[in-house]
Amino acid sequence: MYFLTGWPRRLLCPLKSEEQPFHVQPSSQRFYFAVLSETQLSVWFSRPSVLIVSYIESAKASSQFGFYQQAEWKQDDSMIAVAAANGYILLFDVVGGGEDKYLYEPVYSKGRRGVKVTPGYKEEQCAPALSLEMKRPMDLEAPITSMLSLQEDLLVSTADGYLHILHWDGISNGRKAISLCSVPFSLDLQSARGGLCLDLKGVYIRDMTYCVTLDGFAVVLNDGRLGFITPLANRITADLQGVWAADVTDGTCVAVNNKYRLVTFGCASGSVLVYSIDTTTGSMQLSHKLELSPKHYPDVWNKTGAVKLIRWSPDYSVAMVTWECGGLSLWSVFGAHLICTLGEDFAYRSDGSKKDPINISSMSWGAEGYHLWVITSREETELVENMEEAPAQTQQAGILQFHFIKSALTVNPCTSNQEQVLLHGEDRLYLTCGDPAQLPSSSSESPHPHNLPHGGEGSPSSNSTSQGLSTLLGYKHWHVVQIHSTYLESNWPIRFAAIDTAGQCIAVAGRRGFAHYSMSTRKWKLFGNITQEQNMTVTGGLVWWKGFVVVACYNFIDRQEELRLYLRSSNLDNTFSSITKLHSETLLLNVFRDMIILFRADCSICLYSMERRHDGPNPSASVELLQEVSMSRYIPHPALVVSVTLTSVRTETGITLKAPQQACMADSIILNLAGQLIMLQRDRSGPQLQEKLPFCPPVVLAQYVENVWTTCRSNRKKGHLLEALWLSCGEAGMKVWLPLFPRDHRKPHSFLSRRIMLPFHINIYPLAVLFEDALVLGASNETVLYDSLQGPREGRESLEGLFPYCTVERTSQIYLHHILRQLLVRNLGEQALLLAQSCAALPYFPHVMELMVHVVLEEEATSREPIPDPLLPTVAKFITEFPLFLQTIVHCARKTEFALWNYLFAAVGNPKDLFEECLMAQDLDTAASYLIILQNMEVPAVSRQHATLLFNTALEQGKWDLCRHMIRFLKAIGSGEMETPPPTPTTQEPSSTGGFDLFRNRSISLSQSADSIAAGKFNLTKTFSMPSGPSAKGSDRWSKDSDCAENMYIDMMLRRHARHLLEHVRLKELGCFSAQLGFELIGWLCHERTRVARVDDFVMALKCLHKDFLWPFPVIPAGSISSPFKNGHRRTVLSQHLLKSQSADSLLNMDTAPPQAVARNSNHTWLDRLGALGPTEMDTALSHGGPQTQEAFLSPLTNKTEECSIGSATDLTETSSMVDGDWTMVDDNFSTLSLTHSELEHISRELANKGPHKSQVQLRYLLHVFMEAGCLEWCVVIGLILRETTVIKQVVNFLDSPEVPPETVQSVRSGLLGVDAWASTDCLGYKPFLNMIRPQLQKLIETSVEQIQPEAFLPGASNSKLAEPQPAGPSAEDSRGPVLLGLALPLEPPGGLGTEDGGVPEEQEEQAVDEGAYDCTLS
């Protein structure tokens, strides 16, 4: 509603004075303020806030009259009455300074145009020069206790118990005095005739105020009793009748709220009592209290003192309260607490020390409630005066101005059907428009750094669409729009503001005229003709409709009330407006679809229809009167109507499902009459005259209503939310009038009401409702301390130190769980289900469910008394209707203390059963959460059993993160550390489980030259030694507690899973498993070398690797490289049959290939050797024995078996990183080569036969691992898929060793022969490579199998070359490889095959022809 902003401002007084001001009183329009000190009366102007005139009493007169005490203005601002201490009333005339006499004029910067052509320009924005003339004083012969200004009279109460009625001129008709003893007081007007009266002897009125809408005086007597005095006749005469409030004897002060007919009394206890007057009996009924709750301010109890002052804002929507002990507090009409300066940053400094609350002697609201003028008490003033080095001639006046921004709903309630929050301050607007990225504006100007980024919501949408969450919620800042200074100068203060449905256009109206702003262009539109602007004033508010601004205004020239529609897109001028004359002043207006509703000062309601026409160059609008409804019998005073709304909401909502077209009609008028919500429905019992049906008598829907929200949109799926009526009820929170729909179009039960009013509490003050999104938007005050920036000066603090800086934050709150709960309490589970299902797609729906369970659980489980009908089982049953039931329960349990778990699971079911449900649903993360519940509620054996189940499932599904947590969990169960679980490692997760991510910034040569290792020197007893340094952490985890049973148990499960993966040839998963969980793959493979690490079927293993690593099956060209063209045209591609028939020949021919083509030094790439080879060598080395034809291009491979066509070579190479140069590592002199067409063909064919770069790195890593572990069969398979001759050659050389078991030799030999047979029939692309390794295959076949002695396998046998010390890898400190979540796999086994700079060790420089120096680095 109202929000404090910034720091308060201190006003400087240009006159020197020893006296401090202690009282401030505003004029009726609040443009002038009378400020009193002991012998001085000053008049201040509001904007600019400057001193106009000061009257200083002479010492002689001061001794006669006494010091000044309080002041009152005459209603027309022409006189001021001042009460003096010795019982005198001093009357002052406020006299204008004559023509062109102004104290202050605005000074414009050079080149800026001053708007000096405006009639009345100076009066509007320059402080006028006034003078004060004292008239004859009146002596009342008794101390004056309070004064009150009426239209023609001045009411003064004195300490002798008299009420004096004075005339403002002080002469005519003398004066009347009424004794308080002659006024009969009773509890209500009906019992007044019985004669029971208060004894009022010696009693006088301490404070009083007049209520226009109740036509009476609220008084506080000096004995603390509260009363309300009503004149029985029209004028105040001796015929007065009083009622008093029972059981209250500590009243201190009084204020009235004219709009809501409320009388507020401050009490000595520190609370504020709010009374309403019963219209039938006339008695005072306690409506509610304004109290600081101990919940928010626990140390505030009995520390505030008595209430000192209560001040209602000019629009009567909030009340400001201050106490004897200091502090300010702000409440809405019906008790919603908004601001308090007795706690938090207002009461404490940043170092934690306590500040004294600000002590206030007087306060008053400024124009339109944008400022609060506060005069601090003497001690306070002395404390804060002279902070800054003020100029010698200025003096602190002790006046502080607090700045406020307020919701547009306070004065222009028609904005309640919008879904934006619009706040307006003195010179700026705050909007909740969404993310600026969605603004369609092409403007790229950067916003002001202090203001917030500009935002919008895309193009203006039609009325039928919702704003959506992304725009209204995803952006937490305000969009601040500065009001145009030219308009503000002559029309301050801003009185109305409105925003359109799309949040793209804003209109504001000040004292005269109006202006509007476009969010897309970021420009204001003002009246081009200033006279037109000054000749109208907006009276009833303004609202947007289909690109038009609808304004209810008064025309000063014609002296006529009018309804005007101005087109937004055209110039702001009366020629582009549609004007309809009205008979009476408009107080409120609102729009529903194409209808406008006006509430007028004669208590009548007018309905108009509007139509947008396109009959000219610009669209125009026509307005036609539909209906007039007189409400004078129901409305005692027109000022009591807070808002008027047209809506399609009606009681017989059962019809809406059968006849949805009626949902669009304006069926009801809803009035907020002084907090009572009154509904008038159309009477459909008579003849059906379209749009002109009479209205039924009014029905009261609710009490204590501050704001109403409804929408004209309709949505069958969310009918509950869109056809509901939303009410804000102050301290009572919110209420929703919800429709109840029959399910499946069934006839509703006769006993079931069609609608239900559900109350619910929220923690924010609601300013807008997002209907479809089930959200309330609001705002709240936040504070920032800056007292540490500048220390106290000479023992005193500055304003910045005394007060925190106040900001306004956007807030939002979900309310759906409150409504669902209320429906379940009332046994309306079917309606709750319909409502919940319509909102199940909302992103925070799971949170709604959690909140509902949590709130009910907290209330019931902590209740001291037994609950006869607990709600939790009903809520649990309700949630089972939704798929997120399991997550909801476990999330709620984990956010609740352990003591409440038994109560929760007694209602929702056994956690063991819920855990098993999660496993069945494959929801492993939720199952892990249930495991924590089980660990706390069950014995360790049960936890271990369920944890093992989950661990195995997670391993199978490759959920490595969960696996790591499960390992920690299982270890903690054994060691009893679960209370403080090990912290989750913070290392970044791998980007995908497909990568081992172990060789970043590393180069590893994965194969050694076969010649460097002599046959027969291979020792299979070589074991994997642990690396040192950070890379060993993962392995240390397992070895640290190797004797622990838990570790053995976990290791057993890990080994079992590794065996399972290897048996099913899932090498990629095995690599991921090892890398992610720090599993010692090499050590384990050494143990399993003769068992599960065998390869039974080489062909099947090769196919699985192709599939797993997305590696394309090799293809061979339909021709070898020769002249690409022959006879001017390409020769046709040879058929598959020809290729197959030639394959046997080419295999035989390959036997005679020159050996140097295979074993040549590989320091240079094969590209360097292209020119050096002869024709035969070219054919052998490049086409690998392909058919000798003249064509050279790639042909797709069509094979019998399905596995050979995993993906086209083109697809695979396009996704790999060829562009980065990861594939071919060429020498620097490569650029000097001129590549022929055939050479390029060859390169492209080589690239097409390789898989993705990532797969290549992974395969090479696995090759390295298997080589280290001595699993030679797997080395052969990977060598085949990578087509590395050196690998095959190396393995064959190893096989010569007598220590290799004969089964392995036999297996490799039969496996290679099987692959050769398979390639001949199904995958000819492998034939060239098989031809290249033909010598090794022949060698294998010819080798006789020798019997190997068992001693060779003993650990002592260390005669192999591999067991000798190898060159060391980089030190642990230098290793830059990533440590994966604290479970690092050794990046460099001791066979340290790479150096840190990515080079290749000298002894490894010799490589085979086709291998090349590959750099295995993940980019």
Coordinates of C-alpha atoms in Angstrom, one line a residue, residues 552-776:
A552 CA -13.6 10.9 -16.1
C553 CA -13.0 14.7 -15.9
Y554 CA -14.4 18.1 -15.2
N555 CA -14.3 20.7 -18.0
F556 CA -13.6 24.2 -16.4
I557 CA -14.7 26.2 -19.5
D558 CA -18.1 24.5 -20.0
R559 CA -18.4 23.8 -16.2
Q560 CA -19.4 20.3 -17.3
E561 CA -18.6 16.7 -16.1
E562 CA -17.4 14.7 -19.1
L563 CA -16.2 11.2 -20.0
R564 CA -13.4 11.4 -22.6
L565 CA -11.5 8.8 -24.6
Y566 CA -8.1 9.7 -26.1
L567 CA -6.4 7.6 -28.6
R568 CA -2.9 6.6 -27.5
S569 CA -1.3 6.5 -30.9
S570 CA -2.4 10.0 -32.0
N571 CA -1.3 13.4 -30.5
L572 CA -2.7 14.3 -27.1
D573 CA -5.4 16.8 -28.2
N574 CA -9.1 17.2 -27.7
T575 CA -9.6 16.9 -31.5
F576 CA -8.6 13.2 -31.3
S577 CA -10.9 12.5 -28.3
S578 CA -14.4 11.2 -27.9
I579 CA -16.4 13.3 -25.4
T580 CA -19.6 12.3 -23.6
K581 CA -21.3 14.8 -21.3
L582 CA -22.3 13.5 -17.9
H583 CA -25.0 14.8 -15.5
S584 CA -23.1 14.4 -12.2
E585 CA -19.6 14.3 -10.9
T586 CA -17.9 11.0 -11.4
L587 CA -16.1 9.6 -8.4
L588 CA -15.0 6.2 -9.7
L589 CA -14.8 4.4 -13.0
N590 CA -13.9 0.9 -14.2
V591 CA -13.9 -1.1 -17.4
F592 CA -15.1 -4.7 -18.1
R593 CA -14.5 -5.9 -21.7
D594 CA -16.3 -3.2 -23.8
M595 CA -18.3 -1.8 -21.0
I596 CA -17.5 1.1 -18.7
I597 CA -19.1 1.5 -15.3
L598 CA -19.2 5.0 -13.6
F599 CA -20.1 5.7 -9.9
R600 CA -21.3 9.3 -9.5
A601 CA -21.7 11.7 -6.7
D602 CA -25.5 11.3 -6.6
C603 CA -24.9 7.6 -5.6
S604 CA -26.0 6.3 -9.0
I605 CA -24.2 3.8 -11.2
C606 CA -24.1 4.3 -15.0
L607 CA -23.2 1.5 -17.5
Y608 CA -21.9 2.6 -20.9
S609 CA -20.9 0.4 -23.9
M610 CA -17.8 1.4 -25.9
E611 CA -17.0 0.5 -29.5
R612 CA -13.8 1.0 -31.4
R613 CA -14.3 2.2 -34.9
H614 CA -12.0 2.4 -37.9
D615 CA -14.1 4.8 -40.0
G616 CA -11.4 7.4 -40.5
P617 CA -7.6 7.8 -40.8
N618 CA -7.4 7.2 -37.0
P619 CA -9.4 4.7 -35.0
S620 CA -12.2 6.4 -33.0
A621 CA -14.5 5.3 -30.1
S622 CA -18.2 5.7 -29.6
V623 CA -19.8 5.6 -26.2
E624 CA -23.5 4.7 -25.6
L625 CA -25.4 4.8 -22.4
L626 CA -26.8 1.4 -21.5
Q627 CA -28.3 1.6 -18.1
E628 CA -28.5 3.7 -14.9
V629 CA -29.0 2.2 -11.5
S630 CA -29.7 4.3 -8.4
M631 CA -28.0 3.1 -5.3
S632 CA -29.0 6.0 -2.9
R633 CA -31.1 3.7 -0.7
Y634 CA -28.1 1.5 0.0
I635 CA -25.2 4.1 0.2
P636 CA -25.4 6.7 3.0
H637 CA -22.6 8.9 1.6
P638 CA -20.9 8.8 -1.8
A639 CA -17.4 9.1 -0.3
L640 CA -17.9 5.7 1.3
V641 CA -17.6 3.8 -2.0
V642 CA -14.0 2.6 -2.2
S643 CA -14.3 0.7 -5.5
V644 CA -16.8 -0.3 -8.1
T645 CA -16.3 -3.3 -10.4
L646 CA -18.2 -5.0 -13.2
T647 CA -17.7 -8.8 -13.3
S648 CA -19.0 -12.0 -14.8
V649 CA -18.9 -13.6 -11.3
R650 CA -22.3 -14.7 -10.0
T651 CA -23.7 -17.1 -7.6
E652 CA -25.2 -19.7 -10.0
T653 CA -21.9 -20.8 -11.4
G654 CA -23.3 -24.2 -12.2
I655 CA -24.5 -22.7 -15.4
T656 CA -21.1 -21.6 -16.6
L657 CA -20.1 -25.1 -17.7
K658 CA -23.3 -25.6 -19.7
A659 CA -23.4 -22.2 -21.2
P660 CA -19.9 -20.8 -21.4
Q661 CA -21.0 -17.9 -23.6
Q662 CA -22.7 -16.4 -20.6
A663 CA -19.4 -16.3 -18.8
C664 CA -18.4 -13.4 -20.9
M665 CA -21.3 -11.2 -19.9
A666 CA -21.3 -8.5 -17.2
D667 CA -23.5 -10.2 -14.7
S668 CA -22.8 -8.4 -11.5
I669 CA -21.8 -5.1 -10.0
I670 CA -19.5 -5.4 -7.0
L671 CA -19.1 -2.4 -4.7
N672 CA -16.7 -2.0 -1.8
L673 CA -18.8 0.2 0.5
A674 CA -16.5 1.2 3.4
G675 CA -15.0 -2.3 3.6
Q676 CA -18.3 -4.1 3.0
L677 CA -18.3 -6.0 -0.2
I678 CA -21.8 -5.7 -1.8
M679 CA -22.9 -7.6 -4.9
L680 CA -25.7 -6.7 -7.2
Q681 CA -26.6 -9.5 -9.7
R682 CA -28.8 -9.2 -12.7
D683 CA -32.3 -10.3 -12.3
R684 CA -32.9 -13.1 -14.8
S685 CA -36.3 -14.0 -13.6
G686 CA -38.2 -11.5 -15.8
P687 CA -38.1 -11.0 -19.6
Q688 CA -34.6 -11.3 -21.0
L689 CA -33.6 -7.9 -22.3
Q690 CA -30.1 -8.1 -23.5
E691 CA -27.6 -6.0 -21.5
K692 CA -30.4 -4.0 -19.8
L693 CA -31.6 -6.5 -17.2
P694 CA -32.6 -5.0 -13.9
F695 CA -30.4 -5.8 -10.9
C696 CA -31.5 -7.8 -7.8
P697 CA -31.2 -6.3 -4.3
P698 CA -27.6 -6.2 -3.0
V699 CA -26.1 -9.0 -1.1
V700 CA -23.1 -8.5 1.4
L701 CA -20.3 -11.0 0.4
A702 CA -17.6 -10.0 3.0
Q703 CA -16.5 -7.5 5.6
Y704 CA -13.2 -5.7 6.2
V705 CA -12.3 -5.7 2.5
E706 CA -9.5 -3.4 1.3
N707 CA -9.1 -4.5 -2.3
V708 CA -10.9 -6.7 -4.8
W709 CA -9.4 -8.5 -7.8
T710 CA -11.3 -10.1 -10.7
T711 CA -10.6 -10.8 -14.3
C712 CA -12.6 -10.7 -17.5
R713 CA -10.6 -13.6 -19.1
S714 CA -12.1 -17.1 -19.2
N715 CA -10.3 -20.4 -19.4
R716 CA -12.2 -23.7 -19.1
K717 CA -9.2 -25.5 -17.7
K718 CA -8.6 -23.0 -14.9
G719 CA -12.2 -22.0 -14.2
H720 CA -11.7 -22.2 -10.5
L721 CA -9.0 -19.5 -10.5
L722 CA -10.4 -17.2 -13.2
E723 CA -14.0 -17.2 -12.1
A724 CA -13.1 -16.6 -8.4
L725 CA -13.2 -13.3 -6.6
W726 CA -10.0 -12.4 -4.7
L727 CA -10.2 -10.1 -1.6
S728 CA -7.6 -8.5 0.5
C729 CA -8.8 -8.1 4.1
G730 CA -5.9 -6.5 6.0
E731 CA -4.8 -8.3 9.1
A732 CA -7.1 -11.2 8.2
G733 CA -5.1 -12.0 5.1
M734 CA -6.9 -12.8 1.9
K735 CA -10.2 -14.4 1.0
V736 CA -11.2 -16.1 -2.2
W737 CA -14.8 -16.6 -3.3
L738 CA -14.3 -19.8 -5.2
P739 CA -16.8 -21.4 -7.6
L740 CA -17.6 -25.1 -7.0
F741 CA -18.1 -27.0 -10.3
P742 CA -20.0 -30.2 -10.7
R743 CA -17.7 -32.9 -12.0
D744 CA -18.2 -34.3 -15.5
H745 CA -21.1 -32.0 -16.2
R746 CA -23.2 -33.8 -13.6
K747 CA -26.1 -32.1 -11.9
P748 CA -24.8 -30.4 -8.8
H749 CA -26.1 -31.5 -5.4
S750 CA -29.0 -29.5 -4.2
F751 CA -27.4 -29.1 -0.8
L752 CA -24.0 -28.0 -2.2
S753 CA -23.5 -24.3 -2.4
R754 CA -22.4 -22.9 -5.8
R755 CA -19.6 -20.9 -4.3
I756 CA -17.6 -20.9 -1.1
M757 CA -15.6 -18.1 0.7
L758 CA -12.2 -19.4 1.8
P759 CA -9.9 -17.3 4.0
F760 CA -6.1 -17.7 4.0
H761 CA -3.1 -15.9 5.5
I762 CA -0.2 -14.6 3.4
N763 CA 3.0 -13.0 4.5
I764 CA 3.0 -10.1 2.1
Y765 CA 0.7 -7.2 1.4
P766 CA -1.1 -8.2 -1.9
L767 CA -1.0 -5.7 -4.7
A768 CA -1.8 -7.9 -7.7
V769 CA -3.1 -11.4 -8.4
L770 CA -1.8 -13.6 -11.2
F771 CA -5.0 -15.6 -11.7
E772 CA -3.8 -18.5 -13.8
D773 CA -0.5 -18.7 -12.1
A774 CA -1.9 -18.9 -8.6
L775 CA 0.4 -16.2 -7.3
V776 CA 0.0 -13.0 -5.4

